[in-house]
PDB file of C-alpha atoms and ligand atoms in Angstrom:
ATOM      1  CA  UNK N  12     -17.275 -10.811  16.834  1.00 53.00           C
ATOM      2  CA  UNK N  13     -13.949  -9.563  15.523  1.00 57.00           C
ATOM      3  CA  UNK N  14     -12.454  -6.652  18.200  1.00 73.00           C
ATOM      4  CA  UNK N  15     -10.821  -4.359  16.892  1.00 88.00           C
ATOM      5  CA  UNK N  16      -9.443  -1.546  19.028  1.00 95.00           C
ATOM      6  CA  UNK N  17      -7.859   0.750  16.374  1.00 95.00           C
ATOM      7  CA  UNK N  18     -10.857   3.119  16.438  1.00 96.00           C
ATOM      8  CA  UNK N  19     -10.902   3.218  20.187  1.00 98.00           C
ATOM      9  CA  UNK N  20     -10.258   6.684  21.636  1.00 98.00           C
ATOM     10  CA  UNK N  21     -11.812   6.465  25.091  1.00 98.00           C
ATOM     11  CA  UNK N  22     -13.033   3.125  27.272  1.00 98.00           C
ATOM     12  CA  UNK N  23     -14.958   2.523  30.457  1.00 98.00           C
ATOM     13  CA  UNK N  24     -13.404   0.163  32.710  1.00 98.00           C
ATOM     14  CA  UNK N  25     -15.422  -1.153  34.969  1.00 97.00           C
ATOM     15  CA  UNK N  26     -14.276  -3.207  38.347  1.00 95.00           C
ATOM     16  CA  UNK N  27     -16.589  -5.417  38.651  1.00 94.00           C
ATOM     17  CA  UNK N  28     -15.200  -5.243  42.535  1.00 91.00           C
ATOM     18  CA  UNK N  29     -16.753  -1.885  43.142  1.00 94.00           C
ATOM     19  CA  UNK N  30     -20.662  -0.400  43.300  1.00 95.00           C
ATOM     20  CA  UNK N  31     -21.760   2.123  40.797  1.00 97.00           C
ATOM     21  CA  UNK N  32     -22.246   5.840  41.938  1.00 97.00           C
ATOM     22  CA  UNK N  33     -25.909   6.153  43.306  1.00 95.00           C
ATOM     23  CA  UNK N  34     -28.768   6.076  40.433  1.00 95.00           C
ATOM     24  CA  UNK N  35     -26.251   4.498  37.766  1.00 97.00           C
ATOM     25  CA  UNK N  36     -26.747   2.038  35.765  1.00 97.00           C
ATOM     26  CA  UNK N  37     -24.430  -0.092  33.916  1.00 96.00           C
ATOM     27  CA  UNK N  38     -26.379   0.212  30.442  1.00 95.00           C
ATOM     28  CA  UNK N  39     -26.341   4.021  31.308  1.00 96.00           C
ATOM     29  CA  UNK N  40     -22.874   3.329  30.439  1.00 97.00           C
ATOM     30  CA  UNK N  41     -22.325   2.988  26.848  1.00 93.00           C
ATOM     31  CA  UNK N  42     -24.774   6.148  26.182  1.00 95.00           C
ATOM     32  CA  UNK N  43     -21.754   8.010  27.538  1.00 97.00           C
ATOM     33  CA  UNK N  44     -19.986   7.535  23.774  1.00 98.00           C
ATOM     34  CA  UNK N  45     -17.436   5.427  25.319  1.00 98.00           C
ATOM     35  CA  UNK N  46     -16.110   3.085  22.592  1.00 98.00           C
ATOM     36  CA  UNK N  47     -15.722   0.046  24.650  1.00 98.00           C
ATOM     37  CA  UNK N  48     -16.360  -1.462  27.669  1.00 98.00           C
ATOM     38  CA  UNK N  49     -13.501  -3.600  30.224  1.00 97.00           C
ATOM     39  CA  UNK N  50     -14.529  -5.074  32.717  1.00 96.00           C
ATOM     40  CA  UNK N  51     -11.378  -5.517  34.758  1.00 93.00           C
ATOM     41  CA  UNK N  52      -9.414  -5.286  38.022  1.00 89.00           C
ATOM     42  CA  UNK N  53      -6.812  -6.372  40.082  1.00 82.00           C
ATOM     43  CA  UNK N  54      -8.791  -9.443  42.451  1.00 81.00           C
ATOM     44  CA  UNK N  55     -12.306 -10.601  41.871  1.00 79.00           C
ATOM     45  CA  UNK N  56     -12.804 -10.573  38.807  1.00 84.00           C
ATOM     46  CA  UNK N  57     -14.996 -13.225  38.769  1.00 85.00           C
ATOM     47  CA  UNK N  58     -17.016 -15.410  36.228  1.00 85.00           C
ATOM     48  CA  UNK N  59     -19.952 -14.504  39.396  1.00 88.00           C
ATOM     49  CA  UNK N  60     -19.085 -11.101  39.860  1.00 90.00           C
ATOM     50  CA  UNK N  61     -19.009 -10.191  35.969  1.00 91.00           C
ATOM     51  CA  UNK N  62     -22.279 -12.664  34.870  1.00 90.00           C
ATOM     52  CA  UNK N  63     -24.600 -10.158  36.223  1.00 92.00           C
ATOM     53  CA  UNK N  64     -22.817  -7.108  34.581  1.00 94.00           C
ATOM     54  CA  UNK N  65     -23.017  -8.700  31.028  1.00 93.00           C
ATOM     55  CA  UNK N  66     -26.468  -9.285  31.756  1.00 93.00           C
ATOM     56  CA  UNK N  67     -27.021  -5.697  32.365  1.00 95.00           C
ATOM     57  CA  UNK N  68     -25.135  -4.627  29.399  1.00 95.00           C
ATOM     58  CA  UNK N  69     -27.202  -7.380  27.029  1.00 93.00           C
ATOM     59  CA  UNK N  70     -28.630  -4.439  25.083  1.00 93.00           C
ATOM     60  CA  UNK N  71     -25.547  -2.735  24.777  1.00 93.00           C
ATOM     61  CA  UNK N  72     -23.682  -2.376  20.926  1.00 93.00           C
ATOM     62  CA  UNK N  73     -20.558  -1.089  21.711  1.00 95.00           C
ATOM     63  CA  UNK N  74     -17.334  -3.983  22.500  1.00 96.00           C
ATOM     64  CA  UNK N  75     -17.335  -5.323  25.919  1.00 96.00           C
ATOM     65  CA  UNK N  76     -13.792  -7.464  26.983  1.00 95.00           C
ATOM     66  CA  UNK N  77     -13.220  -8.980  30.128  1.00 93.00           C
ATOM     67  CA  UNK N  78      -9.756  -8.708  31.957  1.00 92.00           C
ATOM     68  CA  UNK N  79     -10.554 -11.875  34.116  1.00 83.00           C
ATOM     69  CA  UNK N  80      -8.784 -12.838  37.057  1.00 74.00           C
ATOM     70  CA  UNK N  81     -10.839 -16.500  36.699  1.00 70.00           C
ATOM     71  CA  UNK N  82     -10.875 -18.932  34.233  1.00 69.00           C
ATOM     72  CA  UNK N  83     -13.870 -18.639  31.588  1.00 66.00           C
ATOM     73  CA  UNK N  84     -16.008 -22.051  31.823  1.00 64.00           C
ATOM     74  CA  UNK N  85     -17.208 -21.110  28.180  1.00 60.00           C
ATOM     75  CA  UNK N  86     -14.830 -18.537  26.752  1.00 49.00           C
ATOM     76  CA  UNK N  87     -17.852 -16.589  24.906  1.00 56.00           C
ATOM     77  CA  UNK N  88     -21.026 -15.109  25.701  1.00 71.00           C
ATOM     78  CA  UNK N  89     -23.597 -12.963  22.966  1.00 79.00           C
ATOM     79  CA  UNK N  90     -22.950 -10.224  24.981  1.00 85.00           C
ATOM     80  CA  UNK N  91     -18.816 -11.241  25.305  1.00 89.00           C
ATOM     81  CA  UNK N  92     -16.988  -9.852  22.572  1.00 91.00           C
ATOM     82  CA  UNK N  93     -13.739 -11.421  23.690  1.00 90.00           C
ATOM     83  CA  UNK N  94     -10.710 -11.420  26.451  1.00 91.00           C
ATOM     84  CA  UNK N  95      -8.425  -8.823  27.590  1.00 94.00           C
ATOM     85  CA  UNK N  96      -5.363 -10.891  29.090  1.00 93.00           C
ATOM     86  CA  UNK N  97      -2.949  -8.848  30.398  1.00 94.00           C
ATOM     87  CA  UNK N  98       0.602  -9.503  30.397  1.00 96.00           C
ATOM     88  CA  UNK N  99       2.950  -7.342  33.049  1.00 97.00           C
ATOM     89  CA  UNK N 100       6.084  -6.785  31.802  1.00 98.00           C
ATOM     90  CA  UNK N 101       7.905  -4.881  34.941  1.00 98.00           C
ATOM     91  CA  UNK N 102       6.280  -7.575  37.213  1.00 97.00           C
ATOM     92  CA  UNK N 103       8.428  -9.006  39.465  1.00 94.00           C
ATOM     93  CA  UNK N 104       6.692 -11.746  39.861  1.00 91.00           C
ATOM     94  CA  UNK N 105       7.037 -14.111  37.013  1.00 91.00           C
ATOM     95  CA  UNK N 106       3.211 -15.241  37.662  1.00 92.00           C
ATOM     96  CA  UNK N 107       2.111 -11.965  35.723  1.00 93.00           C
ATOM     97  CA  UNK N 108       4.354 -12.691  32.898  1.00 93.00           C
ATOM     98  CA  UNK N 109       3.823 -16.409  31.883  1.00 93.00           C
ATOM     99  CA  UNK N 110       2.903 -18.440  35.248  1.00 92.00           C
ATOM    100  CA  UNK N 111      -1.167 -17.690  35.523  1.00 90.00           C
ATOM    101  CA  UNK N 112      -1.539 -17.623  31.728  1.00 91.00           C
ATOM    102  CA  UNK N 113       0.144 -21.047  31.243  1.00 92.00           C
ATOM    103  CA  UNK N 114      -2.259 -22.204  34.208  1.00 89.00           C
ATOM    104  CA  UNK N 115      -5.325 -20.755  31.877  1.00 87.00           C
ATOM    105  CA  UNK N 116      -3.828 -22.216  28.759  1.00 89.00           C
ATOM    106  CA  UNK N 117      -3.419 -25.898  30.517  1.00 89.00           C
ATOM    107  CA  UNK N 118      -7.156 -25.844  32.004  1.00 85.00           C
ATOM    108  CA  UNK N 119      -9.108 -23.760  29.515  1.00 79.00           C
ATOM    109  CA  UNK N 120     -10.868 -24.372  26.400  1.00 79.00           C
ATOM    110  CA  UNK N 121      -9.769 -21.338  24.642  1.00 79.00           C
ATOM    111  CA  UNK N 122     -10.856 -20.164  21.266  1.00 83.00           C
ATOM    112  CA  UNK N 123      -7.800 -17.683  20.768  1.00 88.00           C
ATOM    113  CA  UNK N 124      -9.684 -15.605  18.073  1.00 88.00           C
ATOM    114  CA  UNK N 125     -11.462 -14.186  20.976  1.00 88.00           C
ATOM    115  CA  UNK N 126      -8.449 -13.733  23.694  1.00 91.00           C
ATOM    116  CA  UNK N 127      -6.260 -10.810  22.894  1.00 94.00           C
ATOM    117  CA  UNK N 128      -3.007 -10.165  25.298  1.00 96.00           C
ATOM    118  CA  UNK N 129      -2.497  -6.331  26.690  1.00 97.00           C
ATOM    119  CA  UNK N 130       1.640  -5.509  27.541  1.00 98.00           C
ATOM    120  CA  UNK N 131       0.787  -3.906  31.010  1.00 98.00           C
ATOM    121  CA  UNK N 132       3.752  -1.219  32.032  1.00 98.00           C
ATOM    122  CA  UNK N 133       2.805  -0.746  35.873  1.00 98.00           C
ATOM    123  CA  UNK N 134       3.879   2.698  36.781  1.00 98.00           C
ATOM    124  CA  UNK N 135       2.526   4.015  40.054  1.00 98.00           C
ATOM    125  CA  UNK N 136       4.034   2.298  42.824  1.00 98.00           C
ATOM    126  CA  UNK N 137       1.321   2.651  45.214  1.00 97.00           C
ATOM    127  CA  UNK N 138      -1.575   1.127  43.154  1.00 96.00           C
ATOM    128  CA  UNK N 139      -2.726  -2.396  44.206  1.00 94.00           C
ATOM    129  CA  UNK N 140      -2.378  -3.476  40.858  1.00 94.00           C
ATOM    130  CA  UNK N 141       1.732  -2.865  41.380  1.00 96.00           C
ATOM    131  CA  UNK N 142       1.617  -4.116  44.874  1.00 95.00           C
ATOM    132  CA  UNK N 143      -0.164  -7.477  43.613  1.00 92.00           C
ATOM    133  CA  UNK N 144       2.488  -8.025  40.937  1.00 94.00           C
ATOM    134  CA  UNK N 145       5.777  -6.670  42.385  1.00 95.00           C
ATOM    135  CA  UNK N 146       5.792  -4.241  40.021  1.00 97.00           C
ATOM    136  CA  UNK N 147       9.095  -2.537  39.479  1.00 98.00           C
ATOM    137  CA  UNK N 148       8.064   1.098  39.368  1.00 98.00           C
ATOM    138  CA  UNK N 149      11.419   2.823  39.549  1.00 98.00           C
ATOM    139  CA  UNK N 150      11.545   3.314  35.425  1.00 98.00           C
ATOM    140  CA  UNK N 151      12.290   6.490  33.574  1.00 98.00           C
ATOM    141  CA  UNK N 152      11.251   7.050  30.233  1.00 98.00           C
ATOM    142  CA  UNK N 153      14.159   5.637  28.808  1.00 98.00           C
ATOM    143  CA  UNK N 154      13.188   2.310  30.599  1.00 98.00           C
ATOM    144  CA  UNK N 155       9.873   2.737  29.620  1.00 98.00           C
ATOM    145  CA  UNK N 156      10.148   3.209  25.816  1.00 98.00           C
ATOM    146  CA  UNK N 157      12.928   0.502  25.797  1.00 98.00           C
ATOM    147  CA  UNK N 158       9.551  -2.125  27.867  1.00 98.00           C
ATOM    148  CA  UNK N 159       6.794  -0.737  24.713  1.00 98.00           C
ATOM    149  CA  UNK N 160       9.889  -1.433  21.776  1.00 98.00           C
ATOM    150  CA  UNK N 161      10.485  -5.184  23.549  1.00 98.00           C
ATOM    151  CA  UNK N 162       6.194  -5.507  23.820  1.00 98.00           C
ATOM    152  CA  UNK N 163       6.015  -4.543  20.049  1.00 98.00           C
ATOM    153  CA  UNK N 164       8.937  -5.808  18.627  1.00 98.00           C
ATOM    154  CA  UNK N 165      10.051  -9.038  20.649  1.00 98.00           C
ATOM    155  CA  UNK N 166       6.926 -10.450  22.285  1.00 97.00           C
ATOM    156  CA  UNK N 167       4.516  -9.337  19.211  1.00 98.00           C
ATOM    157  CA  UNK N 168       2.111  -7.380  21.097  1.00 98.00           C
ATOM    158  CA  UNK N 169      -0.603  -5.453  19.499  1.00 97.00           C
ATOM    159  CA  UNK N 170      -1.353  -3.580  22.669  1.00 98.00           C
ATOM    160  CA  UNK N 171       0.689  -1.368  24.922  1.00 98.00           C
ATOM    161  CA  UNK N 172      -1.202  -0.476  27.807  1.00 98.00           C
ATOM    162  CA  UNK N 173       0.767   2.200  30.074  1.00 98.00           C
ATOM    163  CA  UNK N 174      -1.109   1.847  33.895  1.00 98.00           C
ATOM    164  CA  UNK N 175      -0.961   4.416  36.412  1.00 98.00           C
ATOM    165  CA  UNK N 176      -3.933   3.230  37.968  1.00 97.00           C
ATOM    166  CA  UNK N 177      -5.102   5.614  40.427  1.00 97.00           C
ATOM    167  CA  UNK N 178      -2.753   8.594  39.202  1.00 98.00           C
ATOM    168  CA  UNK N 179      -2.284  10.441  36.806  1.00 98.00           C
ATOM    169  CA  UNK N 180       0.909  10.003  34.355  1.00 98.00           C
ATOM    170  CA  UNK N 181       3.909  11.753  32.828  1.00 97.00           C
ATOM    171  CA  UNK N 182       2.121  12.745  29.421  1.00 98.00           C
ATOM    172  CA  UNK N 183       5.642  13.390  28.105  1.00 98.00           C
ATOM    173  CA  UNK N 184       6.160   9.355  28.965  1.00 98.00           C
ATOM    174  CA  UNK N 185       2.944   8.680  27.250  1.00 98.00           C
ATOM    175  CA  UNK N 186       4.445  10.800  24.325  1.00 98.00           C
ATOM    176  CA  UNK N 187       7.609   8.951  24.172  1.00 98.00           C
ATOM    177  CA  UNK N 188       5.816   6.101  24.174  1.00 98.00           C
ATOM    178  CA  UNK N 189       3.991   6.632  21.527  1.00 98.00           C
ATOM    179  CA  UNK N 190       6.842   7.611  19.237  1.00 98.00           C
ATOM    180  CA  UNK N 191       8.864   4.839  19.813  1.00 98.00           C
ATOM    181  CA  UNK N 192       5.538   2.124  18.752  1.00 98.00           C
ATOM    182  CA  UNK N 193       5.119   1.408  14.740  1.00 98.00           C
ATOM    183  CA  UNK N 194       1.697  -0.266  14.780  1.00 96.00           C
ATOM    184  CA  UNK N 195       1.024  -1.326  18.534  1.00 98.00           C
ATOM    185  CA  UNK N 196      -2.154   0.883  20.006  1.00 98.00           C
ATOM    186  CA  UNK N 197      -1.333   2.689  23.323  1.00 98.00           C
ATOM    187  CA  UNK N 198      -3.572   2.568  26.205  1.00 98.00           C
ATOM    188  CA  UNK N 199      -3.125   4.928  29.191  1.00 98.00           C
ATOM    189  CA  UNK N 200      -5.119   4.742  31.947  1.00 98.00           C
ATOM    190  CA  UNK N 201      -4.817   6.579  35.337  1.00 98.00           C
ATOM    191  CA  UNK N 202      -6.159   9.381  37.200  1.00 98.00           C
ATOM    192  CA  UNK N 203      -8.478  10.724  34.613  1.00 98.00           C
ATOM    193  CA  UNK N 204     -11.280  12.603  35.728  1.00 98.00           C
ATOM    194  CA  UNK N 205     -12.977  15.601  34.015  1.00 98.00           C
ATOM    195  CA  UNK N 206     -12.475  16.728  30.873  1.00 98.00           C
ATOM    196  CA  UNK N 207      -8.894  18.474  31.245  1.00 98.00           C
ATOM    197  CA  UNK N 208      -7.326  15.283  32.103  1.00 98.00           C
ATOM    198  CA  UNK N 209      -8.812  13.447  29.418  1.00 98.00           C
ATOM    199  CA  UNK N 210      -8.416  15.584  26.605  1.00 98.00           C
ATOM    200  CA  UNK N 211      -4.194  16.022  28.383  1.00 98.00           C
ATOM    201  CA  UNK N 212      -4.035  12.361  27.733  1.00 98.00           C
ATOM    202  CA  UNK N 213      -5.813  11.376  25.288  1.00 98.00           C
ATOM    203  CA  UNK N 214      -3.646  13.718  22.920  1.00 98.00           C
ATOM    204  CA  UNK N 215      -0.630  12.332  23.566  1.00 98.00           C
ATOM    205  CA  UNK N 216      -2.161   8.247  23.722  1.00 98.00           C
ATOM    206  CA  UNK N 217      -4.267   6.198  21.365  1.00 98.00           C
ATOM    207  CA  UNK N 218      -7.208   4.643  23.821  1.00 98.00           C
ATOM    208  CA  UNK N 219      -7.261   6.172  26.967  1.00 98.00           C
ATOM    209  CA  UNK N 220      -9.015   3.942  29.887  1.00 98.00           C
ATOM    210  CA  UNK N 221     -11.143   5.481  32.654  1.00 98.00           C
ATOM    211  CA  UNK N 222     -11.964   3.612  35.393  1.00 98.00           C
ATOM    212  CA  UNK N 223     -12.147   4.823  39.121  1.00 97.00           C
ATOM    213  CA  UNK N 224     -14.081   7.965  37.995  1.00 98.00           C
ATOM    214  CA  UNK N 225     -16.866   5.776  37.333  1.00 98.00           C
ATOM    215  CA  UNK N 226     -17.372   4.767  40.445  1.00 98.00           C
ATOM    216  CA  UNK N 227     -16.597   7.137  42.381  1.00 98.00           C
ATOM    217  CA  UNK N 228     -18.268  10.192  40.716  1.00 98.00           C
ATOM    218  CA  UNK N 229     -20.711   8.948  38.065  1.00 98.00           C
ATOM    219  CA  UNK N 230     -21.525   8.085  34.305  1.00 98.00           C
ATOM    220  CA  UNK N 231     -22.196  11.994  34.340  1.00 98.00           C
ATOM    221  CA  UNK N 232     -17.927  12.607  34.727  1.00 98.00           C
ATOM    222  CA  UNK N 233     -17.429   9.464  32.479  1.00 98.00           C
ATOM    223  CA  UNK N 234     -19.122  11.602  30.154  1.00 98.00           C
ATOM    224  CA  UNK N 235     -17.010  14.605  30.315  1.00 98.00           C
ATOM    225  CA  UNK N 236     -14.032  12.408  30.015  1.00 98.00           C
ATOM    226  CA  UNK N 237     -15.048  11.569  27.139  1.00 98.00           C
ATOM    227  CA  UNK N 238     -15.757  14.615  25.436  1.00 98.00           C
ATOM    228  CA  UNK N 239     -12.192  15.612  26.578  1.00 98.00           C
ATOM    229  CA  UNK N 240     -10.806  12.307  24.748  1.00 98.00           C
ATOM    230  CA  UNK N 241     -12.804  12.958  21.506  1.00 98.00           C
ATOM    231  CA  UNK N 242     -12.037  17.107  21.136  1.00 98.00           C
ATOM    232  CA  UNK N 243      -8.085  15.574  22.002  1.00 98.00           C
ATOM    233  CA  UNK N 244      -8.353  13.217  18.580  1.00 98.00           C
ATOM    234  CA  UNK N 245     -10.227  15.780  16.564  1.00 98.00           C
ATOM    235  CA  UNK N 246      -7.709  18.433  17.415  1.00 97.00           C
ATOM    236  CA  UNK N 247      -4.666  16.504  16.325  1.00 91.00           C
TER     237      UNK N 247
HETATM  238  C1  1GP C 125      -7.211   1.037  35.683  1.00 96.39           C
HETATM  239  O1  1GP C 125      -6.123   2.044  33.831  1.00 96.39           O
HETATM  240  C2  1GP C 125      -7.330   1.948  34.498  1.00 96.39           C
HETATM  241  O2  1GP C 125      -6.832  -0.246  35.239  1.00 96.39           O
HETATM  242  C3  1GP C 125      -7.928   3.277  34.829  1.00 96.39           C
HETATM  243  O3  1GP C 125      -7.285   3.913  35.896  1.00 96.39           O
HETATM  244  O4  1GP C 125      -8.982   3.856  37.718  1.00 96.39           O
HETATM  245  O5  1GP C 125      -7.167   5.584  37.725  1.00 96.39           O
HETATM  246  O6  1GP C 125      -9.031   5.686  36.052  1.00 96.39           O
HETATM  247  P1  1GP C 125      -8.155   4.818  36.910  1.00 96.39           P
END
C-alpha cells in the first residue's frame, strides 16, 4: 500500500507500552475518524508488543505505521501499511540521527517503498522522549524554523514532525513552522486533549498526533479531538 499522509488532519498514536482506558478497544479506534493510526513510543516498541495490536486492528481501513524501536523480521504485514522512522534532529546523541538507523539498515531486509523517515524537533525538555535522546530543548523559534528549513531543504524530508510530547506547544512556533516549509507536511503532537486544543493546533499544523489522551481518558476524548482537528481544516 502506497501511504500517503497529505490528507491526514488528525492521527491516533498509540504506545504500544501503555493499556487502553477501561472498555476500549483498539478497533474502537479508527471509528473515531482518525485518519491514521502510529503505533509508536519512546522504549518497547516491540515486534511482541505491537503483533497483537495489528491483530486487533486486522479489520481496520484506515493507514496504520509503526514507529519501531525493534528491527522488523519481515518489514510488512496485510494489516502494516509501512514504517514511521524517526529521525531527531536536536538529539544530542548522534544514535537518533544516523547511529540506530545505520544498525537497521546493516541487519534488515528493508523494502524502502514501505519505510518513510519523520524529522523529529524534540521540544519539551521534560518528556522521556527528550531525556532518551539528549534532546537539546533550549530552541526559540528562530532555531526551530532554521531545524524544519535544514529537514526540508538539506536532508530531503517529507515530514516535519514538531514533538512536545506530553505538553502542549507554542502554536505561534507551529505557525512559523509552517510558513517557513514549501511541500514538507507538519506534524504536531503534544498535550492535546479535548476539542479546544485540537482545533488550537490543528489550525496552525497539517497532521496533528494525539497520543496520551488515548490512554489516559478514552477513544470517547480521541473523538472530540478529532472533531476539533476537522472544524480547524474546514475553517481555514
Ligand atoms: C507523542 O506526539 C505524540 O509522540 C502525542 O503527544 O502523547 O502528548 O498527545 P501526546
Amino acid at each position: 500500500m502506497v501511504t500517503s499522509w497529505a490528507n491526514w488532519e488528525h492521527v491516533t498514536k498509540i504506545d504500544p507500552d501503555k493499556a487502553l482506558h477501561d472498555g476500549d478497544t483498539y478497533a474502537g479506534i479508527a471509528d473515531t475518524g482518525t485518519d491514521a493510526i502510529i503505533l509508536g513510543g519512546t522504549t518497547n516498541v516491540t515486534e511482541v508488543r505491537v503483533q497483537p495490536i495489528l491483530d486487533a486492528l486486522s479489520s481496520t481501513e484506515i493507514p496504520i505505521l509503526v514507529e519501531p524501536t525493534y528491527r522488523p523480521s519481515s518489514s510488512h504485514t496485510e494489516t502494516l501499511s509501512g514504517y514511521l522512522l524517526p529521525i531527531v534532529l536536536n538529539a544530542d546523541d548522534p544514535l537518533w540521527i544516523t547511529g540506530a538507523h545505520h544498525e537497521w539498515v546493516r541487519s534488515s531486509n528493508l523494502e524502502w517503498e514501505s519505510v518513510h523517515p519523520e524529522a523529529y524537533i524534540v521540544l519539551n525538555p521534560t518528556s522521556a522522549v527528550a531525556t532518551y535522546t539528549q534532546a537539546d530543548c533550549d530552541l526559540d523559534v528562530d532555531d526551530v524554523i532554521a531545524y524544519a528549513e535544514l529537514a526540508e531543504q538539506i536532508l530531503g524530508q517529507q515530514i516535519v514532525y514538531l514533538e512536545y510530547s506530553g505538553m502542549l506547544g507554542d502554536p505561534a512556533v507551529v505557525a512559523a513552522t509552517r510558513d517557513t516549509l514549501s511541500s514538507a507536511q507538519l506534524f504536531y503532537g503534544g498535550g492535546i486533549h479535548d476539542y479546544d486544543s485540537a482545533y488550537e493546533m490543528a489550525s496552525v499544523a497539517d497532521t496533528v498526533i494525539v497520543g496520551d489522551v488515548l490512554h489516559d481518558a478514552g477513544i470517547e476524548a480521541v473523538e472530540a479531538t478529532v472533531h476539533g482537528a476537522k472544524d480547524a481544516h474546514q475553517d481555514k
